[in-house]
């Protein structure tokens, strides 16, 4: 996926073709149907939270545009060493995005600067643990979800025993029922 995105982001010609294809696709989408309207791919940046998820999501949203762009310029694409995703790879990417979406939502909430977030820590961790416990995925992705659950459960034990976090959660009227 990263090679695919890098290929488009390093080729002005491919990027322009993708933007043209996505503008054409976006014109066909009715207003207000909730479909995101991207015209370019988002690159992963290791120092940015959620950038991997954003990159995966942008590939899923722009996949038809990617196919249209490449049908007219496969040489440039091959020269960058990238390949178009198969339907199985796309399905895997959709599943991975489904698994990562709750983490993106929690990190967006925790990164907010308009309100106090200390009282959100325990409910957010509890929410993620509950999701990882009940989520049903294909076998290979389920193993990943199970590993993520075990790791998050182990890492978060100390937070659930922290008196300051418990007090902050109890004082916040939104979470009294959770404590």
mmCIF file of C-alpha atoms in Angstrom:
data_model
loop_
_atom_site.group_PDB
_atom_site.id
_atom_site.type_symbol
_atom_site.label_atom_id
_atom_site.label_comp_id
_atom_site.label_asym_id
_atom_site.label_seq_id
_atom_site.Cartn_x
_atom_site.Cartn_y
_atom_site.Cartn_z
ATOM 1 C CA UNK A 1 0.000 0.000 0.000
ATOM 2 C CA UNK A 2 2.777 2.393 0.934
ATOM 3 C CA UNK A 3 4.566 1.774 -2.385
ATOM 4 C CA UNK A 4 1.330 2.463 -4.255
ATOM 5 C CA UNK A 5 0.764 5.758 -2.440
ATOM 6 C CA UNK A 6 4.415 6.771 -2.776
ATOM 7 C CA UNK A 7 4.261 6.068 -6.508
ATOM 8 C CA UNK A 8 1.374 8.511 -6.949
ATOM 9 C CA UNK A 9 2.844 11.127 -4.634
ATOM 10 C CA UNK A 10 6.198 11.097 -6.450
ATOM 11 C CA UNK A 11 4.740 11.299 -9.940
ATOM 12 C CA UNK A 12 3.096 14.573 -10.905
ATOM 13 C CA UNK A 13 1.700 12.869 -13.998
ATOM 14 C CA UNK A 14 0.018 10.033 -12.044
ATOM 15 C CA UNK A 15 -1.172 12.402 -9.331
ATOM 16 C CA UNK A 16 -2.798 14.658 -11.929
ATOM 17 C CA UNK A 17 -4.477 11.657 -13.568
ATOM 18 C CA UNK A 18 -5.750 10.469 -10.183
ATOM 19 C CA UNK A 19 -7.111 13.902 -9.344
ATOM 20 C CA UNK A 20 -8.888 14.050 -12.711
ATOM 21 C CA UNK A 21 -10.325 10.549 -12.246
ATOM 22 C CA UNK A 22 -11.461 11.288 -8.675
ATOM 23 C CA UNK A 23 -13.099 14.574 -9.726
ATOM 24 C CA UNK A 24 -15.018 12.610 -12.342
ATOM 25 C CA UNK A 25 -16.029 9.962 -9.782
ATOM 26 C CA UNK A 26 -16.959 12.598 -7.179
ATOM 27 C CA UNK A 27 -19.269 14.350 -9.665
ATOM 28 C CA UNK A 28 -21.269 11.116 -9.859
ATOM 29 C CA UNK A 29 -21.721 10.910 -6.062
ATOM 30 C CA UNK A 30 -24.914 12.593 -4.805
ATOM 31 C CA UNK A 31 -24.438 15.405 -2.282
ATOM 32 C CA UNK A 32 -25.012 14.486 1.346
ATOM 33 C CA UNK A 33 -24.694 10.706 0.996
ATOM 34 C CA UNK A 34 -21.786 10.628 3.470
ATOM 35 C CA UNK A 35 -19.172 9.394 1.000
ATOM 36 C CA UNK A 36 -15.817 11.158 1.533
ATOM 37 C CA UNK A 37 -14.671 13.003 -1.587
ATOM 38 C CA UNK A 38 -10.890 12.788 -1.843
ATOM 39 C CA UNK A 39 -8.905 13.640 -4.928
ATOM 40 C CA UNK A 40 -5.476 12.443 -3.820
ATOM 41 C CA UNK A 41 -3.841 9.794 -1.664
ATOM 42 C CA UNK A 42 -2.608 10.530 1.838
ATOM 43 C CA UNK A 43 0.950 9.506 2.636
ATOM 44 C CA UNK A 44 1.848 7.786 5.890
ATOM 45 C CA UNK A 45 4.094 9.860 8.152
ATOM 46 C CA UNK A 46 5.550 7.859 11.041
ATOM 47 C CA UNK A 47 5.428 10.844 13.431
ATOM 48 C CA UNK A 48 1.736 11.612 12.783
ATOM 49 C CA UNK A 49 -0.971 9.817 14.726
ATOM 50 C CA UNK A 50 -3.464 7.980 12.526
ATOM 51 C CA UNK A 51 -1.499 8.599 9.332
ATOM 52 C CA UNK A 52 -1.337 4.882 8.546
ATOM 53 C CA UNK A 53 -5.100 4.601 8.947
ATOM 54 C CA UNK A 54 -5.593 7.744 6.832
ATOM 55 C CA UNK A 55 -3.360 6.310 4.103
ATOM 56 C CA UNK A 56 -5.289 3.015 4.056
ATOM 57 C CA UNK A 57 -8.614 4.833 4.026
ATOM 58 C CA UNK A 58 -7.510 7.115 1.177
ATOM 59 C CA UNK A 59 -6.499 4.083 -0.917
ATOM 60 C CA UNK A 60 -9.911 2.508 -0.330
ATOM 61 C CA UNK A 61 -11.750 5.721 -1.224
ATOM 62 C CA UNK A 62 -9.611 6.397 -4.296
ATOM 63 C CA UNK A 63 -9.253 2.826 -5.532
ATOM 64 C CA UNK A 64 -11.500 3.278 -8.591
ATOM 65 C CA UNK A 65 -9.599 6.449 -9.460
ATOM 66 C CA UNK A 66 -6.309 4.581 -9.069
ATOM 67 C CA UNK A 67 -7.483 1.928 -11.536
ATOM 68 C CA UNK A 68 -8.610 4.575 -14.044
ATOM 69 C CA UNK A 69 -5.311 6.457 -13.698
ATOM 70 C CA UNK A 70 -3.196 3.378 -14.217
ATOM 71 C CA UNK A 71 -5.055 2.064 -17.215
ATOM 72 C CA UNK A 72 -3.627 4.919 -19.249
ATOM 73 C CA UNK A 73 -0.115 4.988 -17.762
ATOM 74 C CA UNK A 74 1.057 1.605 -16.521
ATOM 75 C CA UNK A 75 4.722 2.201 -17.497
ATOM 76 C CA UNK A 76 5.201 5.029 -14.972
ATOM 77 C CA UNK A 77 3.546 2.858 -12.354
ATOM 78 C CA UNK A 78 5.775 -0.147 -13.064
ATOM 79 C CA UNK A 79 8.855 2.094 -13.060
ATOM 80 C CA UNK A 80 8.117 2.974 -9.418
ATOM 81 C CA UNK A 81 7.891 -0.706 -8.431
ATOM 82 C CA UNK A 82 4.312 -0.486 -7.170
ATOM 83 C CA UNK A 83 1.421 -2.792 -7.962
ATOM 84 C CA UNK A 84 -2.322 -2.397 -7.967
ATOM 85 C CA UNK A 85 -4.107 -4.111 -5.103
ATOM 86 C CA UNK A 86 -5.959 -7.355 -5.761
ATOM 87 C CA UNK A 87 -9.539 -7.805 -4.546
ATOM 88 C CA UNK A 88 -8.259 -9.970 -1.659
ATOM 89 C CA UNK A 89 -5.781 -7.259 -0.669
ATOM 90 C CA UNK A 90 -8.557 -4.662 -0.830
ATOM 91 C CA UNK A 91 -10.745 -6.835 1.380
ATOM 92 C CA UNK A 92 -7.870 -7.166 3.845
ATOM 93 C CA UNK A 93 -7.366 -3.413 3.817
ATOM 94 C CA UNK A 94 -11.086 -2.850 4.499
ATOM 95 C CA UNK A 95 -10.914 -5.287 7.412
ATOM 96 C CA UNK A 96 -7.804 -3.597 8.786
ATOM 97 C CA UNK A 97 -9.488 -0.179 8.560
ATOM 98 C CA UNK A 98 -12.515 -1.632 10.373
ATOM 99 C CA UNK A 99 -10.177 -2.816 13.137
ATOM 100 C CA UNK A 100 -8.245 0.469 13.372
ATOM 101 C CA UNK A 101 -11.199 2.883 13.175
ATOM 102 C CA UNK A 102 -11.981 2.800 16.938
ATOM 103 C CA UNK A 103 -8.333 3.610 17.688
ATOM 104 C CA UNK A 104 -8.499 6.590 15.342
ATOM 105 C CA UNK A 105 -11.692 7.810 17.016
ATOM 106 C CA UNK A 106 -10.193 7.514 20.506
ATOM 107 C CA UNK A 107 -6.959 9.240 19.532
ATOM 108 C CA UNK A 108 -8.966 12.063 17.912
ATOM 109 C CA UNK A 109 -10.883 12.517 21.174
ATOM 110 C CA UNK A 110 -7.725 12.336 23.272
ATOM 111 C CA UNK A 111 -5.979 14.838 21.022
ATOM 112 C CA UNK A 112 -8.691 17.457 21.439
ATOM 113 C CA UNK A 113 -7.682 20.682 23.086
ATOM 114 C CA UNK A 114 -11.134 22.134 23.716
ATOM 115 C CA UNK A 115 -11.875 20.125 26.846
ATOM 116 C CA UNK A 116 -10.232 18.145 29.633
ATOM 117 C CA UNK A 117 -9.297 14.651 28.478
ATOM 118 C CA UNK A 118 -7.985 13.072 31.702
ATOM 119 C CA UNK A 119 -11.456 11.820 32.599
ATOM 120 C CA UNK A 120 -11.754 10.199 29.162
ATOM 121 C CA UNK A 121 -8.738 7.880 29.557
ATOM 122 C CA UNK A 122 -10.437 5.020 31.417
ATOM 123 C CA UNK A 123 -13.672 5.008 29.397
ATOM 124 C CA UNK A 124 -11.645 5.168 26.170
ATOM 125 C CA UNK A 125 -9.427 2.262 27.183
ATOM 126 C CA UNK A 126 -12.458 0.295 28.333
ATOM 127 C CA UNK A 127 -14.192 1.034 25.015
ATOM 128 C CA UNK A 128 -11.208 -0.193 22.985
ATOM 129 C CA UNK A 129 -10.891 -3.346 25.089
ATOM 130 C CA UNK A 130 -14.596 -4.109 24.684
ATOM 131 C CA UNK A 131 -14.415 -3.621 20.914
ATOM 132 C CA UNK A 132 -11.344 -5.838 20.591
ATOM 133 C CA UNK A 133 -13.046 -8.493 22.725
ATOM 134 C CA UNK A 134 -16.207 -8.752 20.590
ATOM 135 C CA UNK A 135 -15.073 -7.800 17.083
ATOM 136 C CA UNK A 136 -15.470 -10.579 14.532
ATOM 137 C CA UNK A 137 -12.948 -10.622 11.710
ATOM 138 C CA UNK A 138 -11.485 -13.120 9.229
ATOM 139 C CA UNK A 139 -9.106 -15.575 10.902
ATOM 140 C CA UNK A 140 -5.829 -13.831 10.023
ATOM 141 C CA UNK A 141 -7.098 -10.424 11.186
ATOM 142 C CA UNK A 142 -8.779 -11.952 14.235
ATOM 143 C CA UNK A 143 -5.351 -13.109 15.418
ATOM 144 C CA UNK A 144 -4.132 -9.522 15.125
ATOM 145 C CA UNK A 145 -7.164 -8.247 17.068
ATOM 146 C CA UNK A 146 -6.544 -10.850 19.783
ATOM 147 C CA UNK A 147 -2.892 -9.806 20.059
ATOM 148 C CA UNK A 148 -3.921 -6.149 20.200
ATOM 149 C CA UNK A 149 -6.422 -6.973 22.969
ATOM 150 C CA UNK A 150 -3.808 -8.834 25.030
ATOM 151 C CA UNK A 151 -1.248 -6.058 24.584
ATOM 152 C CA UNK A 152 -3.699 -3.248 25.389
ATOM 153 C CA UNK A 153 -5.062 -5.125 28.396
ATOM 154 C CA UNK A 154 -1.546 -5.650 29.756
ATOM 155 C CA UNK A 155 -0.479 -2.045 29.122
ATOM 156 C CA UNK A 156 -3.647 -0.534 30.597
ATOM 157 C CA UNK A 157 -3.782 -2.462 33.898
ATOM 158 C CA UNK A 158 -1.925 0.284 35.759
ATOM 159 C CA UNK A 159 -4.323 2.942 34.431
ATOM 160 C CA UNK A 160 -7.346 1.133 35.873
ATOM 161 C CA UNK A 161 -5.588 1.122 39.275
ATOM 162 C CA UNK A 162 -4.569 4.804 39.146
ATOM 163 C CA UNK A 163 -6.476 6.773 41.801
ATOM 164 C CA UNK A 164 -6.170 10.070 39.915
ATOM 165 C CA UNK A 165 -7.693 8.621 36.744
ATOM 166 C CA UNK A 166 -10.464 6.929 38.721
ATOM 167 C CA UNK A 167 -11.253 10.203 40.538
ATOM 168 C CA UNK A 168 -11.260 12.187 37.285
ATOM 169 C CA UNK A 169 -13.639 9.681 35.746
ATOM 170 C CA UNK A 170 -15.952 9.742 38.785
ATOM 171 C CA UNK A 171 -16.054 13.533 38.811
ATOM 172 C CA UNK A 172 -16.999 13.762 35.148
ATOM 173 C CA UNK A 173 -20.794 13.479 34.943
ATOM 174 C CA UNK A 174 -20.546 11.787 31.518
ATOM 175 C CA UNK A 175 -18.867 8.705 32.990
ATOM 176 C CA UNK A 176 -20.348 8.219 36.486
ATOM 177 C CA UNK A 177 -22.155 5.064 35.381
ATOM 178 C CA UNK A 178 -18.860 3.490 34.238
ATOM 179 C CA UNK A 179 -17.067 3.599 37.599
#
